[in-house]
GROMACS .gro file of C-alpha atoms in nm:
model
  269
    1MET     CA    1  -0.710   4.886  -3.544
    2ALA     CA    2  -0.973   4.610  -3.550
    3GLU     CA    3  -1.288   4.696  -3.745
    4VAL     CA    4  -1.643   4.579  -3.683
    5LYS     CA    5  -1.890   4.651  -3.965
    6LEU     CA    6  -2.263   4.673  -3.900
    7THR     CA    7  -2.502   4.673  -4.196
    8PRO     CA    8  -2.876   4.725  -4.137
    9LYS     CA    9  -3.070   4.428  -4.271
   10VAL     CA   10  -3.433   4.509  -4.182
   11GLU     CA   11  -3.654   4.816  -4.180
   12ILE     CA   12  -3.677   4.929  -3.818
   13GLY     CA   13  -4.023   5.027  -3.694
   14ILE     CA   14  -4.015   5.109  -3.324
   15MET     CA   15  -3.686   5.286  -3.252
   16LEU     CA   16  -3.398   5.089  -3.103
   17GLU     CA   17  -3.210   5.191  -2.788
   18ALA     CA   18  -2.860   5.077  -2.879
   19GLU     CA   19  -2.612   5.221  -2.629
   20VAL     CA   20  -2.417   4.894  -2.662
   21ILE     CA   21  -2.290   5.010  -3.003
   22THR     CA   22  -1.964   5.155  -2.875
   23PRO     CA   23  -1.596   5.054  -2.901
   24ASP     CA   24  -1.595   5.010  -2.522
   25VAL     CA   25  -1.857   4.735  -2.540
   26PHE     CA   26  -1.733   4.574  -2.866
   27ALA     CA   27  -1.369   4.553  -2.746
   28GLU     CA   28  -1.240   4.201  -2.679
   29LYS     CA   29  -1.553   4.043  -2.831
   30ASN     CA   30  -1.569   3.822  -3.138
   31THR     CA   31  -1.837   3.838  -3.407
   32ASN     CA   32  -2.069   3.595  -3.233
   33GLU     CA   33  -2.047   3.775  -2.900
   34ILE     CA   34  -2.124   4.108  -3.067
   35GLU     CA   35  -2.420   3.954  -3.253
   36ASN     CA   36  -2.566   3.848  -2.918
   37LEU     CA   37  -2.545   4.187  -2.751
   38LEU     CA   38  -2.894   4.308  -2.662
   39VAL     CA   39  -3.069   4.626  -2.771
   40TRP     CA   40  -3.405   4.758  -2.652
   41GLN     CA   41  -3.703   4.794  -2.882
   42GLY     CA   42  -3.998   4.918  -2.683
   43SER     CA   43  -4.025   4.707  -2.366
   44SER     CA   44  -3.837   4.407  -2.510
   45GLN     CA   45  -3.473   4.323  -2.578
   46PHE     CA   46  -3.339   4.160  -2.892
   47PRO     CA   47  -2.989   4.066  -3.016
   48ILE     CA   48  -2.814   4.307  -3.250
   49SER     CA   49  -2.811   4.034  -3.515
   50ASP     CA   50  -3.191   4.072  -3.551
   51PHE     CA   51  -3.129   4.414  -3.705
   52PHE     CA   52  -2.770   4.418  -3.836
   53VAL     CA   53  -2.533   4.196  -4.026
   54VAL     CA   54  -2.220   4.189  -3.809
   55GLU     CA   55  -1.873   4.143  -3.960
   56GLY     CA   56  -1.540   4.148  -3.780
   57ASN     CA   57  -1.414   4.130  -3.423
   58GLY     CA   58  -1.347   4.392  -3.160
   59GLY     CA   59  -0.992   4.497  -3.083
   60SER     CA   60  -0.791   4.438  -2.768
   61SER     CA   61  -0.927   4.760  -2.618
   62ALA     CA   62  -1.177   5.036  -2.696
   63GLU     CA   63  -0.892   5.244  -2.835
   64ALA     CA   64  -0.807   4.962  -3.077
   65THR     CA   65  -1.167   4.917  -3.196
   66SER     CA   66  -1.334   5.085  -3.491
   67ILE     CA   67  -1.705   5.050  -3.572
   68VAL     CA   68  -1.835   5.123  -3.923
   69ILE     CA   69  -2.210   5.138  -3.981
   70GLU     CA   70  -2.303   5.107  -4.347
   71GLY     CA   71  -2.638   5.271  -4.400
   72ASP     CA   72  -2.909   5.487  -4.251
   73VAL     CA   73  -2.967   5.442  -3.875
   74THR     CA   74  -3.210   5.724  -3.804
   75ARG     CA   75  -3.428   5.473  -3.615
   76VAL     CA   76  -3.142   5.378  -3.382
   77LYS     CA   77  -3.081   5.586  -3.068
   78ARG     CA   78  -2.774   5.629  -2.844
   79ILE     CA   79  -2.502   5.506  -3.078
   80GLY     CA   80  -2.169   5.593  -2.913
   81CYS     CA   81  -2.332   5.678  -2.581
   82GLN     CA   82  -2.067   5.716  -2.306
   83MET     CA   83  -1.786   5.591  -2.531
   84THR     CA   84  -1.435   5.669  -2.406
   85ALA     CA   85  -1.206   5.575  -2.697
   86GLY     CA   86  -1.193   5.425  -3.046
   87SER     CA   87  -1.397   5.539  -3.343
   88ILE     CA   88  -1.743   5.509  -3.495
   89THR     CA   89  -1.817   5.599  -3.857
   90ILE     CA   90  -2.178   5.612  -3.972
   91ASN     CA   91  -2.210   5.612  -4.351
   92GLY     CA   92  -2.560   5.755  -4.339
   93SER     CA   93  -2.775   5.955  -4.101
   94ALA     CA   94  -2.796   5.890  -3.725
   95GLY     CA   95  -3.079   5.878  -3.473
   96MET     CA   96  -3.129   6.061  -3.146
   97HIS     CA   97  -2.857   6.089  -2.880
   98VAL     CA   98  -2.564   5.996  -3.104
   99GLY     CA   99  -2.251   6.058  -2.895
  100SER     CA  100  -2.445   6.146  -2.581
  101GLU     CA  101  -2.218   6.165  -2.275
  102MET     CA  102  -1.919   6.053  -2.480
  103ALA     CA  103  -1.587   6.110  -2.303
  104GLY     CA  104  -1.334   6.025  -2.574
  105GLY     CA  105  -1.276   5.881  -2.917
  106GLU     CA  106  -1.424   6.002  -3.243
  107ILE     CA  107  -1.764   5.973  -3.408
  108THR     CA  108  -1.820   6.073  -3.770
  109VAL     CA  109  -2.174   6.088  -3.910
  110LYS     CA  110  -2.171   6.114  -4.290
  111GLY     CA  111  -2.524   6.247  -4.304
  112ASP     CA  112  -2.769   6.419  -4.069
  113ALA     CA  113  -2.831   6.360  -3.698
  114ASN     CA  114  -3.147   6.379  -3.490
  115SER     CA  115  -3.194   6.567  -3.161
  116TRP     CA  116  -2.971   6.548  -2.852
  117ALA     CA  117  -2.649   6.473  -3.044
  118GLY     CA  118  -2.351   6.508  -2.809
  119MET     CA  119  -2.578   6.564  -2.510
  120GLU     CA  120  -2.369   6.636  -2.197
  121MET     CA  121  -2.054   6.540  -2.389
  122LYS     CA  122  -1.733   6.528  -2.183
  123GLY     CA  123  -1.458   6.467  -2.442
  124GLY     CA  124  -1.370   6.338  -2.785
  125LEU     CA  125  -1.482   6.456  -3.129
  126LEU     CA  126  -1.829   6.438  -3.280
  127HIS     CA  127  -1.835   6.538  -3.648
  128ILE     CA  128  -2.163   6.554  -3.839
  129THR     CA  129  -2.128   6.632  -4.208
  130GLY     CA  130  -2.495   6.720  -4.259
  131ASN     CA  131  -2.753   6.897  -4.044
  132VAL     CA  132  -2.856   6.833  -3.684
  133LYS     CA  133  -3.182   6.889  -3.499
  134ASP     CA  134  -3.246   7.041  -3.154
  135HIS     CA  135  -3.042   7.024  -2.831
  136LEU     CA  136  -2.693   6.974  -2.976
  137GLY     CA  137  -2.441   6.948  -2.687
  138CYS     CA  138  -2.717   7.046  -2.450
  139ALA     CA  139  -2.806   6.960  -2.092
  140TYR     CA  140  -3.069   6.692  -2.056
  141ARG     CA  141  -3.411   6.793  -1.928
  142GLY     CA  142  -3.397   6.859  -1.554
  143SER     CA  143  -3.018   6.909  -1.559
  144TRP     CA  144  -2.826   7.238  -1.557
  145HIS     CA  145  -2.500   7.096  -1.688
  146GLY     CA  146  -2.459   7.043  -2.061
  147MET     CA  147  -2.142   6.978  -2.256
  148THR     CA  148  -1.825   7.002  -2.043
  149GLY     CA  149  -1.549   6.901  -2.287
  150GLY     CA  150  -1.459   6.776  -2.631
  151ARG     CA  151  -1.545   6.919  -2.971
  152ILE     CA  152  -1.854   6.904  -3.191
  153VAL     CA  153  -1.833   7.006  -3.557
  154ILE     CA  154  -2.145   7.047  -3.773
  155ASP     CA  155  -2.084   7.105  -4.142
  156GLY     CA  156  -2.447   7.203  -4.205
  157ASN     CA  157  -2.714   7.371  -3.993
  158ALA     CA  158  -2.831   7.315  -3.635
  159GLN     CA  159  -3.176   7.381  -3.497
  160SER     CA  160  -3.260   7.521  -3.151
  161GLN     CA  161  -3.084   7.520  -2.813
  162VAL     CA  162  -2.730   7.452  -2.933
  163GLY     CA  163  -2.501   7.419  -2.630
  164GLY     CA  164  -2.770   7.478  -2.370
  165GLY     CA  165  -2.607   7.483  -2.024
  166MET     CA  166  -2.261   7.403  -2.161
  167SER     CA  167  -1.964   7.481  -1.937
  168GLY     CA  168  -1.674   7.355  -2.147
  169GLY     CA  169  -1.572   7.221  -2.483
  170GLU     CA  170  -1.628   7.361  -2.831
  171ILE     CA  171  -1.918   7.359  -3.075
  172ILE     CA  172  -1.859   7.474  -3.432
  173VAL     CA  173  -2.159   7.509  -3.663
  174ASN     CA  174  -2.057   7.595  -4.018
  175GLY     CA  175  -2.414   7.678  -4.119
  176ASN     CA  176  -2.703   7.847  -3.941
  177VAL     CA  177  -2.871   7.799  -3.603
  178GLU     CA  178  -3.224   7.871  -3.489
  179ASN     CA  179  -3.345   7.975  -3.141
  180PHE     CA  180  -3.179   7.989  -2.796
  181CYS     CA  181  -2.824   7.912  -2.909
  182GLY     CA  182  -2.607   7.910  -2.594
  183ILE     CA  183  -2.898   7.940  -2.351
  184ARG     CA  184  -2.768   7.925  -1.991
  185GLN     CA  185  -2.410   7.881  -2.118
  186ASN     CA  186  -2.151   7.915  -1.839
  187GLY     CA  187  -1.830   7.818  -2.020
  188GLY     CA  188  -1.688   7.680  -2.340
  189LEU     CA  189  -1.700   7.813  -2.695
  190ILE     CA  190  -1.974   7.817  -2.959
  191VAL     CA  191  -1.889   7.936  -3.311
  192VAL     CA  192  -2.169   7.980  -3.563
  193LYS     CA  193  -2.042   8.066  -3.911
  194GLY     CA  194  -2.390   8.147  -4.045
  195ASP     CA  195  -2.701   8.322  -3.914
  196ALA     CA  196  -2.903   8.288  -3.592
  197VAL     CA  197  -3.272   8.348  -3.538
  198ARG     CA  198  -3.312   8.486  -3.184
  199THR     CA  199  -3.209   8.491  -2.817
  200VAL     CA  200  -2.845   8.400  -2.875
  201GLY     CA  201  -2.675   8.364  -2.536
  202VAL     CA  202  -2.987   8.431  -2.333
  203GLU     CA  203  -2.921   8.368  -1.960
  204MET     CA  204  -2.551   8.298  -2.024
  205SER     CA  205  -2.314   8.381  -1.737
  206ALA     CA  206  -1.976   8.286  -1.891
  207GLY     CA  207  -1.825   8.135  -2.203
  208ILE     CA  208  -1.794   8.267  -2.558
  209ILE     CA  209  -2.032   8.275  -2.855
  210VAL     CA  210  -1.929   8.395  -3.201
  211VAL     CA  211  -2.187   8.451  -3.475
  212GLY     CA  212  -2.042   8.519  -3.819
  213GLY     CA  213  -2.376   8.594  -3.979
  214HIS     CA  214  -2.692   8.790  -3.898
  215ILE     CA  215  -2.874   8.768  -3.563
  216ARG     CA  216  -3.239   8.833  -3.641
  217ASN     CA  217  -3.355   8.922  -3.286
  218PHE     CA  218  -3.076   9.032  -3.052
  219SER     CA  219  -3.109   8.962  -2.678
  220PRO     CA  220  -3.157   9.289  -2.482
  221GLY     CA  221  -2.940   9.183  -2.185
  222PHE     CA  222  -2.607   9.237  -2.365
  223GLU     CA  223  -2.393   9.549  -2.346
  224TYR     CA  224  -2.160   9.663  -2.623
  225VAL     CA  225  -1.790   9.675  -2.525
  226ASP     CA  226  -1.568   9.712  -2.831
  227THR     CA  227  -1.500   9.597  -3.186
  228GLU     CA  228  -1.239   9.329  -3.254
  229SER     CA  229  -1.101   9.178  -3.573
  230ASN     CA  230  -0.993   8.827  -3.677
  231LEU     CA  231  -1.067   8.632  -3.362
  232ASN     CA  232  -0.845   8.336  -3.277
  233PHE     CA  233  -0.937   8.065  -3.029
  234ASP     CA  234  -0.648   7.818  -3.039
  235ASP     CA  235  -0.693   7.654  -3.382
  236ILE     CA  236  -1.033   7.812  -3.450
  237MET     CA  237  -1.012   8.126  -3.664
  238CYS     CA  238  -1.300   8.370  -3.714
  239SER     CA  239  -1.214   8.623  -3.981
  240GLY     CA  240  -1.365   8.969  -4.009
  241GLU     CA  241  -1.479   9.244  -3.774
  242PHE     CA  242  -1.692   9.156  -3.472
  243GLN     CA  243  -1.884   9.367  -3.224
  244LYS     CA  244  -1.810   9.244  -2.872
  245TYR     CA  245  -2.082   9.230  -2.607
  246ILE     CA  246  -2.096   9.117  -2.242
  247GLY     CA  247  -2.405   8.959  -2.086
  248ASP     CA  248  -2.659   8.836  -2.015
  249TYR     CA  249  -2.716   9.118  -1.764
  250ALA     CA  250  -3.071   8.993  -1.719
  251LEU     CA  251  -2.909   8.746  -1.476
  252GLY     CA  252  -2.732   9.013  -1.268
  253LYS     CA  253  -2.423   9.234  -1.266
  254ARG     CA  254  -2.150   8.970  -1.237
  255VAL     CA  255  -2.196   8.794  -1.569
  256LYS     CA  256  -1.891   8.729  -1.789
  257GLY     CA  257  -2.047   8.588  -2.104
  258LEU     CA  258  -1.894   8.717  -2.428
  259LEU     CA  259  -2.096   8.744  -2.747
  260TYR     CA  260  -1.926   8.841  -3.073
  261ALA     CA  261  -2.153   8.939  -3.361
  262SER     CA  262  -2.035   9.007  -3.715
  263LYS     CA  263  -2.020   9.383  -3.766
  264ASN     CA  264  -2.097   9.369  -4.140
  265ALA     CA  265  -2.392   9.134  -4.097
  266ASN     CA  266  -2.542   9.326  -3.802
  267GLU     CA  267  -2.511   9.693  -3.893
  268GLU     CA  268  -2.834   9.776  -3.712
  269LEU     CA  269  -2.690   9.684  -3.368
   0.00000   0.00000   0.00000
């Protein structure tokens, strides 16, 4: 696989819009051609080489192209946006919209990520080893359709509105989440290994949410069904006893959303 390395060389003030940083765009381009790709900063466009040292050439296809970013790019938005194949590794933290609308390939962020990571994702793998801010795998404002496919793995914590409007795919948060996790969910799977603050699954009509920790404020529109042990969703295992609920009945009587809450961590339910 051909590798292109990008190393930040200046301190970025106004955030960059850099949706061109994908294997799809870098494929079949040499170093000079990649250096001359344009990114937006405010209302103006500048070549990538104004902000990054570029080393290496793209591969014969997106699938044969790997991008490695050496350093913090929290001031760079839309890395990996709409990518379909190949890989991106960020050895640092990432800015907003990393992996938004991605349909394939793999992105690894060895740090934290800002809001809207994996927004409306369709396929592929997005792995963030640190924490992530709001709207992970969520629908964009004004849209009802969030993540539809692929897998997102967060090793740390996620803030609010994880998987909002999602209808497919998988989100695994190994830490805690905050508010409105799974809001308007109508498919797919969300697994939270830690705690949640409030309104988990509010307005969900289908899909599955599993919370392995404590839910501080439980949504009133869910009805208890049964207790199940050691849940298994393909290769995703959730050990322990879980109370199973159906909801959110605040939407009506035909909802099929499933919410599993750890029995030991939620004895008051």
